[in-house]
mmCIF file of N, CA and C in Angstrom:
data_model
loop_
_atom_site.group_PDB
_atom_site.id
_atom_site.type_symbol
_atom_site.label_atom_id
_atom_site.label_comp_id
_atom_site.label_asym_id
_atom_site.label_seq_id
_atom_site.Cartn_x
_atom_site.Cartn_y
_atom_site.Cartn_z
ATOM 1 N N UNK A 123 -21.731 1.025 48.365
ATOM 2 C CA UNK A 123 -21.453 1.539 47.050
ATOM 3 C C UNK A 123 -21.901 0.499 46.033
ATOM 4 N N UNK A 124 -22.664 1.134 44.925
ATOM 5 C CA UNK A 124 -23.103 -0.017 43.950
ATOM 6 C C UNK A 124 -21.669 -0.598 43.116
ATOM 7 N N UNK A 125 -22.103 -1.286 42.374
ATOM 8 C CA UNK A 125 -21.255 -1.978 41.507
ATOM 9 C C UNK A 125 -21.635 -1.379 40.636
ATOM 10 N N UNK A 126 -20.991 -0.735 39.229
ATOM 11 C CA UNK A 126 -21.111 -0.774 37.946
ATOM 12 C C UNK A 126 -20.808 -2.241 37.367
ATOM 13 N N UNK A 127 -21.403 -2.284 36.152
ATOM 14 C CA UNK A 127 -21.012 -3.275 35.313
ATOM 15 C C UNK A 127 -21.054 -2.543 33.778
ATOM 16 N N UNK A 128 -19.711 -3.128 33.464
ATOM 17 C CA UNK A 128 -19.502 -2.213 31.778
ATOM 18 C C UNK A 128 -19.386 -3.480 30.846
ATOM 19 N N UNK A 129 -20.073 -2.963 29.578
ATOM 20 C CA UNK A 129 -19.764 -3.464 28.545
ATOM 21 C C UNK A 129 -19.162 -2.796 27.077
ATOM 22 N N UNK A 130 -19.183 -3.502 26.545
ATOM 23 C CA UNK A 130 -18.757 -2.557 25.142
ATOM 24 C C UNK A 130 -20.057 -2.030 24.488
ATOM 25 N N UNK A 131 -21.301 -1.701 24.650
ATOM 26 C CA UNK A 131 -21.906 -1.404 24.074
ATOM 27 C C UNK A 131 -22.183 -0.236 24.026
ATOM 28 N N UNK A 132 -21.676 0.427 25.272
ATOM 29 C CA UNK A 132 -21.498 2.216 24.557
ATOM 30 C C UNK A 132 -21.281 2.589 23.616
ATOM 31 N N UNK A 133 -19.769 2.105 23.884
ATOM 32 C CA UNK A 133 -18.414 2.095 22.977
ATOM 33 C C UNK A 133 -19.474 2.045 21.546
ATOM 34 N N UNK A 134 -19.483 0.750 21.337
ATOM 35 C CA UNK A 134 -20.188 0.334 19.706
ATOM 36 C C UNK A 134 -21.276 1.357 19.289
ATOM 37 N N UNK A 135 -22.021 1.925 20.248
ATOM 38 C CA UNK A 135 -23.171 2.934 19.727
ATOM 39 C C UNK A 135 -22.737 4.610 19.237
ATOM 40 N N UNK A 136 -21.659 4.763 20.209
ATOM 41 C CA UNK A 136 -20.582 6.040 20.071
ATOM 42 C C UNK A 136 -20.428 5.827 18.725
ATOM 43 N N UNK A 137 -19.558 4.801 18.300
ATOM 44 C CA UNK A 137 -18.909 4.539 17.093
ATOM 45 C C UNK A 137 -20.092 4.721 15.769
ATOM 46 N N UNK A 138 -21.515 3.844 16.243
ATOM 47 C CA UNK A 138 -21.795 4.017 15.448
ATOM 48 C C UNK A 138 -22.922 5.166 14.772
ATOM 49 N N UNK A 139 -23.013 6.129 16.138
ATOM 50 C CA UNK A 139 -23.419 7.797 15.573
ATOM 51 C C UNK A 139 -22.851 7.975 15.379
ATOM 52 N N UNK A 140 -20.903 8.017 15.566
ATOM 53 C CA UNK A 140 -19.948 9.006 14.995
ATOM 54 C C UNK A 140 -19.841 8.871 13.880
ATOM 55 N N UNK A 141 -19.900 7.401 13.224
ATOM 56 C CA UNK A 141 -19.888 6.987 12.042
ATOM 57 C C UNK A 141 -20.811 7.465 11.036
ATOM 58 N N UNK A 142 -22.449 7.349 11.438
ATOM 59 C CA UNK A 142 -23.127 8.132 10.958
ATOM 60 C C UNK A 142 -23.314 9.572 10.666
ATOM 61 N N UNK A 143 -22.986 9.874 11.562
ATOM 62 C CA UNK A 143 -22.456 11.742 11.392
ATOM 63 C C UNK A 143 -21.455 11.710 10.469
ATOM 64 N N UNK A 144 -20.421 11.098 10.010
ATOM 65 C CA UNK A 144 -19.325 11.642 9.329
ATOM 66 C C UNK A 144 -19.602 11.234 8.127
ATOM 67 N N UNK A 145 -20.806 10.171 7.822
ATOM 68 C CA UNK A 145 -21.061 9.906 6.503
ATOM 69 C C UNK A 145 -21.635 10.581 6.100
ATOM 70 N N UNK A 146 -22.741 11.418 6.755
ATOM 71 C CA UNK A 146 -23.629 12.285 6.261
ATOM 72 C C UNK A 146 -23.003 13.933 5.714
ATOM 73 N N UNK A 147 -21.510 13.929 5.997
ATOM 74 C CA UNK A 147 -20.754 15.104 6.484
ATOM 75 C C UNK A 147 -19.663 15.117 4.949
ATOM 76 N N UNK A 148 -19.078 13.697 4.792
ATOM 77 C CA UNK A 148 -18.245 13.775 3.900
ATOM 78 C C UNK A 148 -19.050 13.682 2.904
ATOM 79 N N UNK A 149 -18.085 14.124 1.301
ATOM 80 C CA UNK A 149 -18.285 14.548 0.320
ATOM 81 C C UNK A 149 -18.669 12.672 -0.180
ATOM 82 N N UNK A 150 -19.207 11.903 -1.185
ATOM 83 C CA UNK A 150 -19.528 11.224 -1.716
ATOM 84 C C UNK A 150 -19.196 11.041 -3.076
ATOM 85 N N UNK A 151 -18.547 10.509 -3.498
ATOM 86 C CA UNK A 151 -18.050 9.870 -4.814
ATOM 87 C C UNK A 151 -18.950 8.815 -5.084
ATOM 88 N N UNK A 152 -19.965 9.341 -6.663
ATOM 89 C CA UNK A 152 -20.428 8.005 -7.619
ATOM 90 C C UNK A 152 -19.963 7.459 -8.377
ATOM 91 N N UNK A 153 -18.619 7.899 -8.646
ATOM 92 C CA UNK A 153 -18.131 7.944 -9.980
ATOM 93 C C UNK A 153 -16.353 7.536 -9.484
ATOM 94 N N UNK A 154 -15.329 5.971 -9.823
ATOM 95 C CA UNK A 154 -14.402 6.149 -9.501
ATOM 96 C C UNK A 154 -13.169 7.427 -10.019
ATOM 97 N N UNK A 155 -12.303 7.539 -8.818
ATOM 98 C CA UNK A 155 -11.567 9.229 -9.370
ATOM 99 C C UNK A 155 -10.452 7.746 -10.158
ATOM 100 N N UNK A 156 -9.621 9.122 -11.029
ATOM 101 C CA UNK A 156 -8.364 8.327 -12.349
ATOM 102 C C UNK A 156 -7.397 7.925 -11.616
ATOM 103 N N UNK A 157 -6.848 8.450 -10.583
ATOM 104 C CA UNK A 157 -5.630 8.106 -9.972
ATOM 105 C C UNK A 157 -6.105 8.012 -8.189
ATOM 106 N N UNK A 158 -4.896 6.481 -7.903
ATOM 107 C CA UNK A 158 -5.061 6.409 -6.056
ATOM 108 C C UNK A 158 -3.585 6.220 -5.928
ATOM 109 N N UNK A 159 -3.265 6.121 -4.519
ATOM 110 C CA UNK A 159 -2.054 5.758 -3.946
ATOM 111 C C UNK A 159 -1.875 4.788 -3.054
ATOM 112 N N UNK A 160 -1.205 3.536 -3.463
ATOM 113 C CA UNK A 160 -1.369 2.591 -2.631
ATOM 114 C C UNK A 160 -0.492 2.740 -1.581
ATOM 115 N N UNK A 161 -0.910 2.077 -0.627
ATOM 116 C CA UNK A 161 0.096 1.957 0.938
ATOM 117 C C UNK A 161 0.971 1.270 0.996
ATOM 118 N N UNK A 162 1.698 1.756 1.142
ATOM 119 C CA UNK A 162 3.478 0.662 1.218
ATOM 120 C C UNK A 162 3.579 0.531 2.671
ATOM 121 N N UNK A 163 4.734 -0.565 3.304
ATOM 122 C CA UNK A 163 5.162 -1.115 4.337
ATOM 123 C C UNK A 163 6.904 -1.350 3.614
ATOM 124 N N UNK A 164 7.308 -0.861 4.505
ATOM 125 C CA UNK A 164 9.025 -1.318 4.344
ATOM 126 C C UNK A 164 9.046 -1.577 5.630
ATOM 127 N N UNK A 165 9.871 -3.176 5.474
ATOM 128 C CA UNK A 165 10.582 -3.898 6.320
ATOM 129 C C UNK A 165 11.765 -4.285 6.554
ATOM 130 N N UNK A 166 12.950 -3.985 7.739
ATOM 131 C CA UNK A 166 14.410 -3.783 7.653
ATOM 132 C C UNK A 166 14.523 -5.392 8.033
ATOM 133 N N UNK A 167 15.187 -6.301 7.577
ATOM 134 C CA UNK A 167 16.326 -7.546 8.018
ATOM 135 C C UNK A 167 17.170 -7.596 7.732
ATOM 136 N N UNK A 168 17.698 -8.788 8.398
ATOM 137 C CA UNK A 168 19.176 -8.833 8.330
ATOM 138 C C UNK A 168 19.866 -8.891 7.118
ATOM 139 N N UNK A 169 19.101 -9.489 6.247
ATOM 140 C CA UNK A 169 19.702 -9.484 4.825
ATOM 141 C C UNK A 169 19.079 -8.823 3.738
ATOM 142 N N UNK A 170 18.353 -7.564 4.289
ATOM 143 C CA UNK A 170 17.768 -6.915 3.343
ATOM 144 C C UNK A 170 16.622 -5.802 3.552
ATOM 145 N N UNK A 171 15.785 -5.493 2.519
ATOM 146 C CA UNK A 171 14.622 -4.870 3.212
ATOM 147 C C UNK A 171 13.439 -5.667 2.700
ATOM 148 N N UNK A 172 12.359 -5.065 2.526
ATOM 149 C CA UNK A 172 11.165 -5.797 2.192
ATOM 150 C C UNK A 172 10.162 -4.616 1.935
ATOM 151 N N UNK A 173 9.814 -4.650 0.765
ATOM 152 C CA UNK A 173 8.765 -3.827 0.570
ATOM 153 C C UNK A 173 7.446 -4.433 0.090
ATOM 154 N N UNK A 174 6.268 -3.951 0.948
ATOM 155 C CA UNK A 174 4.615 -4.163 0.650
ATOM 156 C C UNK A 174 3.899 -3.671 0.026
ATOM 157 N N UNK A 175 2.990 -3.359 -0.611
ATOM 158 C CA UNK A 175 2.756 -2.203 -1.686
ATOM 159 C C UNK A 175 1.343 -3.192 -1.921
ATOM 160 N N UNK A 176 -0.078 -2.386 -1.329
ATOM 161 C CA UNK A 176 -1.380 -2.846 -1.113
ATOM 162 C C UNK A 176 -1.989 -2.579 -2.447
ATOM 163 N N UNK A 177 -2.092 -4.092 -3.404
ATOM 164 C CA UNK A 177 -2.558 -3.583 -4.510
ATOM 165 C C UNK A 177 -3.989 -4.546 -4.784
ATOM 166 N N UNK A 178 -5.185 -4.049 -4.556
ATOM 167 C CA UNK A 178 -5.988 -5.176 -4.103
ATOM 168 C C UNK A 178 -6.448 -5.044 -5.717
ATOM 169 N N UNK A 179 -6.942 -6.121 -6.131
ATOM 170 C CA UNK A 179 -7.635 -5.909 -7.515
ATOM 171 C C UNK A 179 -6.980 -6.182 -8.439
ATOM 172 N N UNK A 180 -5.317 -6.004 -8.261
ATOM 173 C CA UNK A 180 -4.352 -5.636 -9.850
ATOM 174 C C UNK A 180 -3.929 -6.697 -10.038
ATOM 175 N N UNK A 181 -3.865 -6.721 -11.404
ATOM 176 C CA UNK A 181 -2.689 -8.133 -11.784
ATOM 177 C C UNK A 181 -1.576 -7.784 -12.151
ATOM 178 N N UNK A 182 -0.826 -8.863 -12.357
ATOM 179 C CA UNK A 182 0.429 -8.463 -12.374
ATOM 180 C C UNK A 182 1.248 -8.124 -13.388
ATOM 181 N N UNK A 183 0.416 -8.185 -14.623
ATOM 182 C CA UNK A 183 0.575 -7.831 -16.397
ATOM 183 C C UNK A 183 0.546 -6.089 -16.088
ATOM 184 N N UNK A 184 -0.362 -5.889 -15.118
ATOM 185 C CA UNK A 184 -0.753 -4.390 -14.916
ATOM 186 C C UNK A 184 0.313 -3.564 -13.856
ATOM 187 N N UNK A 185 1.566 -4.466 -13.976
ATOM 188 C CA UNK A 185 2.290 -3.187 -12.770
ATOM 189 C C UNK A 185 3.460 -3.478 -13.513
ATOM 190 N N UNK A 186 4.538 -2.121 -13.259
ATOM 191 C CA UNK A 186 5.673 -2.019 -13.931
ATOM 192 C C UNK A 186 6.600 -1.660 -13.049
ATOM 193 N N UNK A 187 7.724 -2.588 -12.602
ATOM 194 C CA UNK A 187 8.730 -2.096 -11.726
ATOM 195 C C UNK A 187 10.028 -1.701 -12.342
ATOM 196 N N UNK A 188 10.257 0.033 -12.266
ATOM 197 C CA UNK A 188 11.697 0.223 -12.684
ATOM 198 C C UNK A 188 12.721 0.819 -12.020
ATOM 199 N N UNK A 189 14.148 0.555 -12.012
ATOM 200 C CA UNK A 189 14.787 1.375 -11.728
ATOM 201 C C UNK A 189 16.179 2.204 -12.413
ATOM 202 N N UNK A 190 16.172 3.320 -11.755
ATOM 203 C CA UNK A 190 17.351 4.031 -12.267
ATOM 204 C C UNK A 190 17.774 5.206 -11.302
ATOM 205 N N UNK A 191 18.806 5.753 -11.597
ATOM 206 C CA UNK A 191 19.340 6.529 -10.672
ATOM 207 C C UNK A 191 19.214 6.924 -8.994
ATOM 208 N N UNK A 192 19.282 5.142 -8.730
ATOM 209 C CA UNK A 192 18.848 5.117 -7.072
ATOM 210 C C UNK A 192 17.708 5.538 -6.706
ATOM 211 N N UNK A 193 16.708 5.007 -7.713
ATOM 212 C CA UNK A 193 15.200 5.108 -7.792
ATOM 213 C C UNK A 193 14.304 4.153 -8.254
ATOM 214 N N UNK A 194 13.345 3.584 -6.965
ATOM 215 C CA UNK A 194 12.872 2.450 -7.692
ATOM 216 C C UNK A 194 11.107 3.387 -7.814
ATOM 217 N N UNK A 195 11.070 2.614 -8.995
ATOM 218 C CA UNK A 195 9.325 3.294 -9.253
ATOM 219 C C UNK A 195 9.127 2.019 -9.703
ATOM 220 N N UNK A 196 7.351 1.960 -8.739
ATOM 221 C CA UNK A 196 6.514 1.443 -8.873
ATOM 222 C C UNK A 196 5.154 1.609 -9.179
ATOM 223 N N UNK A 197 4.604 0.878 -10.865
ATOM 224 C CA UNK A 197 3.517 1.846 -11.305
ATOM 225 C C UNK A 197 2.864 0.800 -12.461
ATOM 226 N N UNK A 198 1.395 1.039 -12.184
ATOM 227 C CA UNK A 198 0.558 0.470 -12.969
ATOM 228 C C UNK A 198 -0.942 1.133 -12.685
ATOM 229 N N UNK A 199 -2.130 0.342 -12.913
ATOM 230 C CA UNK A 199 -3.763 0.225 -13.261
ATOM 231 C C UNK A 199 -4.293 -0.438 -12.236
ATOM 232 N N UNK A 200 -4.881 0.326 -11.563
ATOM 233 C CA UNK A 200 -6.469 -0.764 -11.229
ATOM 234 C C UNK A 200 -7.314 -0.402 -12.175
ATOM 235 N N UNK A 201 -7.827 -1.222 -12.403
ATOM 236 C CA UNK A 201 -9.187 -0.787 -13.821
ATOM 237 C C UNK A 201 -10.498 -0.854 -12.824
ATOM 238 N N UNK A 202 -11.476 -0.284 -13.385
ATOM 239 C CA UNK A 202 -13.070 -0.024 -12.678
ATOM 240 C C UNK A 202 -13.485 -0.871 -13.028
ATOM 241 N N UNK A 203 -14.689 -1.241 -12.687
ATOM 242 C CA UNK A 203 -15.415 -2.149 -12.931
ATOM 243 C C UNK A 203 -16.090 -1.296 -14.010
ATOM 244 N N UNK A 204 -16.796 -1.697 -15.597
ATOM 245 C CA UNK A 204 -17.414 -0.664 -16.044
ATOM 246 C C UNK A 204 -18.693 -0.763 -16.407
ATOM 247 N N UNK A 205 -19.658 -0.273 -16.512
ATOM 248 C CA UNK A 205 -21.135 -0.094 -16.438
ATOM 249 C C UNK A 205 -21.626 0.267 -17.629
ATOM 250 N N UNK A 206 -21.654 -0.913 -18.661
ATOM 251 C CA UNK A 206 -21.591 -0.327 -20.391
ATOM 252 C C UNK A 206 -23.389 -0.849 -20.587
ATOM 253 N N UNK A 207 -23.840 -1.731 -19.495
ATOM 254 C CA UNK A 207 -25.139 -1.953 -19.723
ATOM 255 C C UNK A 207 -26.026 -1.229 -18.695
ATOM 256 N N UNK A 208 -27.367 -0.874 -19.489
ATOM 257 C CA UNK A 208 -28.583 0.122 -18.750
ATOM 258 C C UNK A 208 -28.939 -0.482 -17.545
ATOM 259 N N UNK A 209 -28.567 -1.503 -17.246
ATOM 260 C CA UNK A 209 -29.461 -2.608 -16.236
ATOM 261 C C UNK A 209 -28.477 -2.734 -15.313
ATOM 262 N N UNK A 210 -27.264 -2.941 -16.142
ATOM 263 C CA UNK A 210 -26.015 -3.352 -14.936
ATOM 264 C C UNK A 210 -26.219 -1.889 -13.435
ATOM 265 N N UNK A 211 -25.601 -2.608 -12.021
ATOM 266 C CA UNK A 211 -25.711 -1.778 -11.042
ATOM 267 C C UNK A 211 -24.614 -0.898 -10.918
ATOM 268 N N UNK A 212 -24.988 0.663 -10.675
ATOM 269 C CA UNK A 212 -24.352 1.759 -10.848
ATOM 270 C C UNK A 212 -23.982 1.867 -9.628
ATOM 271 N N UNK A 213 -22.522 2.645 -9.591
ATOM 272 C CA UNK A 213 -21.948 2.767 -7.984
ATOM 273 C C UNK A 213 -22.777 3.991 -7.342
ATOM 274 N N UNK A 214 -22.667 3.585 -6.224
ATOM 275 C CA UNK A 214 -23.597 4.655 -5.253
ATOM 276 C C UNK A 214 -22.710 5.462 -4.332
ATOM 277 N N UNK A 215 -21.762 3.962 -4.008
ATOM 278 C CA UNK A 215 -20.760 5.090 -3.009
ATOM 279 C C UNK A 215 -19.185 4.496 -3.185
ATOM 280 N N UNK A 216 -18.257 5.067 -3.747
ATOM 281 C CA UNK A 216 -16.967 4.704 -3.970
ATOM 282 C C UNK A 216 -15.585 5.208 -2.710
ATOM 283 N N UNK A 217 -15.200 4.120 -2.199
ATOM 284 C CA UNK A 217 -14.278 4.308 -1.206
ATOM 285 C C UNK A 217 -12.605 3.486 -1.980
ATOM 286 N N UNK A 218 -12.915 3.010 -2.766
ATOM 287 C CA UNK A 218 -11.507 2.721 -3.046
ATOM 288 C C UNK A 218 -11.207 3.298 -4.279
ATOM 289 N N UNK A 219 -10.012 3.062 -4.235
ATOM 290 C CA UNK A 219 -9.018 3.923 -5.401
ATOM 291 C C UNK A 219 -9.178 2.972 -6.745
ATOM 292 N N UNK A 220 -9.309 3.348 -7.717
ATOM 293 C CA UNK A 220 -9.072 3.110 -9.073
ATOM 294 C C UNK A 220 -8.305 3.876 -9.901
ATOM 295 N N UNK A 221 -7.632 3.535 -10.732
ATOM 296 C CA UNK A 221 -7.177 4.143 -12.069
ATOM 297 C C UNK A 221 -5.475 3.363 -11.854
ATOM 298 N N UNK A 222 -4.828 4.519 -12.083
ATOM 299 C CA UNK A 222 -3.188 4.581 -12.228
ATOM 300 C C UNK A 222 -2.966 5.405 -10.957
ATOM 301 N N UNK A 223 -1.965 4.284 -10.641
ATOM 302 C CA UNK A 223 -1.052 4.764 -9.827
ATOM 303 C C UNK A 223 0.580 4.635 -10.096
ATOM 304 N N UNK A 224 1.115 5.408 -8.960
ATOM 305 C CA UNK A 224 2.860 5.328 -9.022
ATOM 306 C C UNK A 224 3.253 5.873 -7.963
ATOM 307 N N UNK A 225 4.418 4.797 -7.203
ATOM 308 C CA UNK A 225 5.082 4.822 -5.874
ATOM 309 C C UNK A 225 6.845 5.216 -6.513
ATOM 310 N N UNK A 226 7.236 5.747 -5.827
ATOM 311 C CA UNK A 226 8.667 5.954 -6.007
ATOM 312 C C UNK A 226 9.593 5.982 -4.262
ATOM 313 N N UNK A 227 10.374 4.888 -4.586
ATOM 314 C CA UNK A 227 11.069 5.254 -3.504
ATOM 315 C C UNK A 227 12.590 5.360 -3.469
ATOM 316 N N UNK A 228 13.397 5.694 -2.943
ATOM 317 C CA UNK A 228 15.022 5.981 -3.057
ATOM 318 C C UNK A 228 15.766 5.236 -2.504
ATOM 319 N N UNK A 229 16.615 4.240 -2.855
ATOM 320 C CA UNK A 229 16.945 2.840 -2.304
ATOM 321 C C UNK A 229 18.598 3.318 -1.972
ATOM 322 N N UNK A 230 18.898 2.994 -1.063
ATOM 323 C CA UNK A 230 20.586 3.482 -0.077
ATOM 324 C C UNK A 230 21.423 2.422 -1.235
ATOM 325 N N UNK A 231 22.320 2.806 -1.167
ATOM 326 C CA UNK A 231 23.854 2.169 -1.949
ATOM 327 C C UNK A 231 23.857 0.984 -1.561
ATOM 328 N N UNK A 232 23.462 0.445 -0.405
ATOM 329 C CA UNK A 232 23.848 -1.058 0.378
ATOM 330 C C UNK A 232 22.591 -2.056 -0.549
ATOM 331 N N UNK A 233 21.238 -1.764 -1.423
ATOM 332 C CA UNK A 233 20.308 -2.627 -1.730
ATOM 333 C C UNK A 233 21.136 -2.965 -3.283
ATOM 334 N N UNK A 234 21.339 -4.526 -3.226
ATOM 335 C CA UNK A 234 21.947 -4.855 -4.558
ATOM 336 C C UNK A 234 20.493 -5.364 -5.430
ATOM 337 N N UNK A 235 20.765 -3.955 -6.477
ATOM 338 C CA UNK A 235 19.398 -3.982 -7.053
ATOM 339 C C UNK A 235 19.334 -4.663 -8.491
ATOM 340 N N UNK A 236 20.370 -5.372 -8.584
ATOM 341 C CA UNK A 236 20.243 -6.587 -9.833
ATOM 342 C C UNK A 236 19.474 -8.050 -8.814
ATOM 343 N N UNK A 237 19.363 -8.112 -7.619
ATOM 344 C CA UNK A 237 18.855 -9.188 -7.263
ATOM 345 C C UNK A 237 17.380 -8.880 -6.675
ATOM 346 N N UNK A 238 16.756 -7.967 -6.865
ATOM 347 C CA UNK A 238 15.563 -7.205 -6.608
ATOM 348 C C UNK A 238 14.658 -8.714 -6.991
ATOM 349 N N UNK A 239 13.784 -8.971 -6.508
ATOM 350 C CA UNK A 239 12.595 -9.828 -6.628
ATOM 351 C C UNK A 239 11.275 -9.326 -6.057
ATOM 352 N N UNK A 240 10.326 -9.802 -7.126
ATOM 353 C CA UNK A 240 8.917 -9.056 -6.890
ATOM 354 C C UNK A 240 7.909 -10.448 -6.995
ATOM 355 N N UNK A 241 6.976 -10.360 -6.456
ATOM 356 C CA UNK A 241 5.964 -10.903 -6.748
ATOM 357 C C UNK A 241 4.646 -10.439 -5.941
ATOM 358 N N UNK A 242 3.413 -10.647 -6.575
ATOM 359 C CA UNK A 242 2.106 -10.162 -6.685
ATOM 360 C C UNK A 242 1.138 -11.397 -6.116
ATOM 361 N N UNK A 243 0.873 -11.337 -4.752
ATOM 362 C CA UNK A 243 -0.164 -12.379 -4.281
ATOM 363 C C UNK A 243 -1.231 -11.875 -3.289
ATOM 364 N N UNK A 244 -1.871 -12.026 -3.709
ATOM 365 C CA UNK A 244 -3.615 -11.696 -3.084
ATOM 366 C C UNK A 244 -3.333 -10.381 -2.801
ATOM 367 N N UNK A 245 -3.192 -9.809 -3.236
ATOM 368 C CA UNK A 245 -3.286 -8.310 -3.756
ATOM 369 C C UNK A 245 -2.170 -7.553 -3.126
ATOM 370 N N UNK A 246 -0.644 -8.228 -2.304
ATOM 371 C CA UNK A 246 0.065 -7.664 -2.017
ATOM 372 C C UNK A 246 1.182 -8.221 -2.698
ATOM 373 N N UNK A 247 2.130 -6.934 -3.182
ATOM 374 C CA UNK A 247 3.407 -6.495 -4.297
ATOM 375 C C UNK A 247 4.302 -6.685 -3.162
ATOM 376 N N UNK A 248 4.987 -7.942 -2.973
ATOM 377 C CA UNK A 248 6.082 -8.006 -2.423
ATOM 378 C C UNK A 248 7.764 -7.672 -2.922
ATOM 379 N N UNK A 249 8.459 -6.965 -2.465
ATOM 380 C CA UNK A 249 9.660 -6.970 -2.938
ATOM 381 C C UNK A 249 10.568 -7.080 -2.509
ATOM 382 N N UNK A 250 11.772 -7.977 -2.515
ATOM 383 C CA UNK A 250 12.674 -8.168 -1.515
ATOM 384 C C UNK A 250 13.952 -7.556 -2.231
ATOM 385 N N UNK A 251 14.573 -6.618 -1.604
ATOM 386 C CA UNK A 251 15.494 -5.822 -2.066
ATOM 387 C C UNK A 251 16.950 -6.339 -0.902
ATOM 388 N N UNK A 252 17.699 -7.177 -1.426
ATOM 389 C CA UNK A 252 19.129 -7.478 -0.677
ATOM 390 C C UNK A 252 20.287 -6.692 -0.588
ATOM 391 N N UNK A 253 20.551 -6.651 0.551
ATOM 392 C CA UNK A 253 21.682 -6.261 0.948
ATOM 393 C C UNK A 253 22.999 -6.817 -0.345
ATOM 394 N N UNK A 254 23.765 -5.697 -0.682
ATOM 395 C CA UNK A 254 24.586 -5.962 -1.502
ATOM 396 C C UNK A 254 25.829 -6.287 -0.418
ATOM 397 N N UNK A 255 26.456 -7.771 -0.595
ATOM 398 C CA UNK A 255 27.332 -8.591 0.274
ATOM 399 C C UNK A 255 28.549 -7.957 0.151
ATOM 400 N N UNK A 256 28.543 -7.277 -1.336
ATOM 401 C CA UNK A 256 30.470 -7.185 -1.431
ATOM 402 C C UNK A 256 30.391 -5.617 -1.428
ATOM 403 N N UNK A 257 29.586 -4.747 -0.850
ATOM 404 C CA UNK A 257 29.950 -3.832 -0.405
ATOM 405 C C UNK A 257 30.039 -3.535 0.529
ATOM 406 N N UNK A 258 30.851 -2.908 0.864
ATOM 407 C CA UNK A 258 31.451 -2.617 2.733
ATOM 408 C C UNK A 258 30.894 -1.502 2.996
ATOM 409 N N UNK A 259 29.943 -0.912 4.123
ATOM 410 C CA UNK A 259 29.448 0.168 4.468
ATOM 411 C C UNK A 259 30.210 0.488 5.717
ATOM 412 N N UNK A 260 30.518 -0.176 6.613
ATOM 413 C CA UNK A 260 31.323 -0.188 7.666
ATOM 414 C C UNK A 260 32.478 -0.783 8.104
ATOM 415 N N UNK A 261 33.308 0.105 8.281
ATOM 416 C CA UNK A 261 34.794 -0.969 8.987
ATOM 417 C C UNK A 261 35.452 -0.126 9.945
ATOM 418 N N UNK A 262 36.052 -0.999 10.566
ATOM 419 C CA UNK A 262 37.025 0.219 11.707
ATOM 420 C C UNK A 262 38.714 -0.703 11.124
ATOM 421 N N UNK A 263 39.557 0.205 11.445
ATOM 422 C CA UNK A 263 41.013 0.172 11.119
ATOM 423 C C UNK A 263 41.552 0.357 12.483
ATOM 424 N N UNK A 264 42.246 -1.154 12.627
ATOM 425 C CA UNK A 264 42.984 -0.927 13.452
ATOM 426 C C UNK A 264 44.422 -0.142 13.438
ATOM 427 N N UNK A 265 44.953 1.293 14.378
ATOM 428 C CA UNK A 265 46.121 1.630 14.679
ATOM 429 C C UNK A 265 47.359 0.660 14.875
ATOM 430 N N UNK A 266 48.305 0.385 14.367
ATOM 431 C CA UNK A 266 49.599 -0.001 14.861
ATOM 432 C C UNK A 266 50.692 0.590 15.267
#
């Protein structure tokens, strides 16, 4: 019986007709659309949660975190790059999101949301939302 010997180079050629087929297939944007939605990550610990919020491009003058009625919204701008000169290079093919966006999420009774902390580094919106200490979510009572 022979031996096969495999490599990945099927694999990579598969990928890269499939790839080609689906470019030729999907619709094409020259022009960025007004509104995207960034990808969040929530993370549970022991003392809290953690929220990620993929904001590549934005600064941090450009995002607005609020809350109210056990609702945190998160919302600002990516701005386009803009093309005000004849010479400057025009987009050909647009895959990321530009404009305004806004995340909303619904935070449980236990996140003490006066100690909410945010910050904005290399394009990820961190937020650490704590466990509120002096509220009791659980207890058992002992019978006597």
């Amino acid at each position: 019986m022979a031996t096969l010997l495999y490599n990945n180079r099927p694999a990579r050629a598969f990928n890269s007709v499939l790839n080609e087929m689906l470019r030729d297939t999907l619709p094409t944007l020259n022009e960025p659309v007004k509104t995207f939605v960034p990808q969040a990550d929530v993370l549970e610990g022991t003392t809290g949660f953690e929220l990620h919020l993929l904001l590549p491009g934005v600064v941090k003058e450009d995002v607005k975190i609020d809350f109210q009625d056990s609702q945190l919204t998160i919302s600002g701008e990516r701005k386009a790059p803009e093309n005000t000169d004849e010479q400057a290079p025009k987009f050909r093919r647009v895959e990321s999101g530009y404009g305004s966006f806004s995340r909303s999420f619904r935070l449980p009774d236990t996140v003490d949301v006066t100690a909410i902390e945010a910050e904005l580094t290399n394009g990820i919106l961190r937020l650490q939302l704590p466990f509120d200490s002096k509220k009791v979510t659980k207890h058992q009572i002992e019978v006597r």
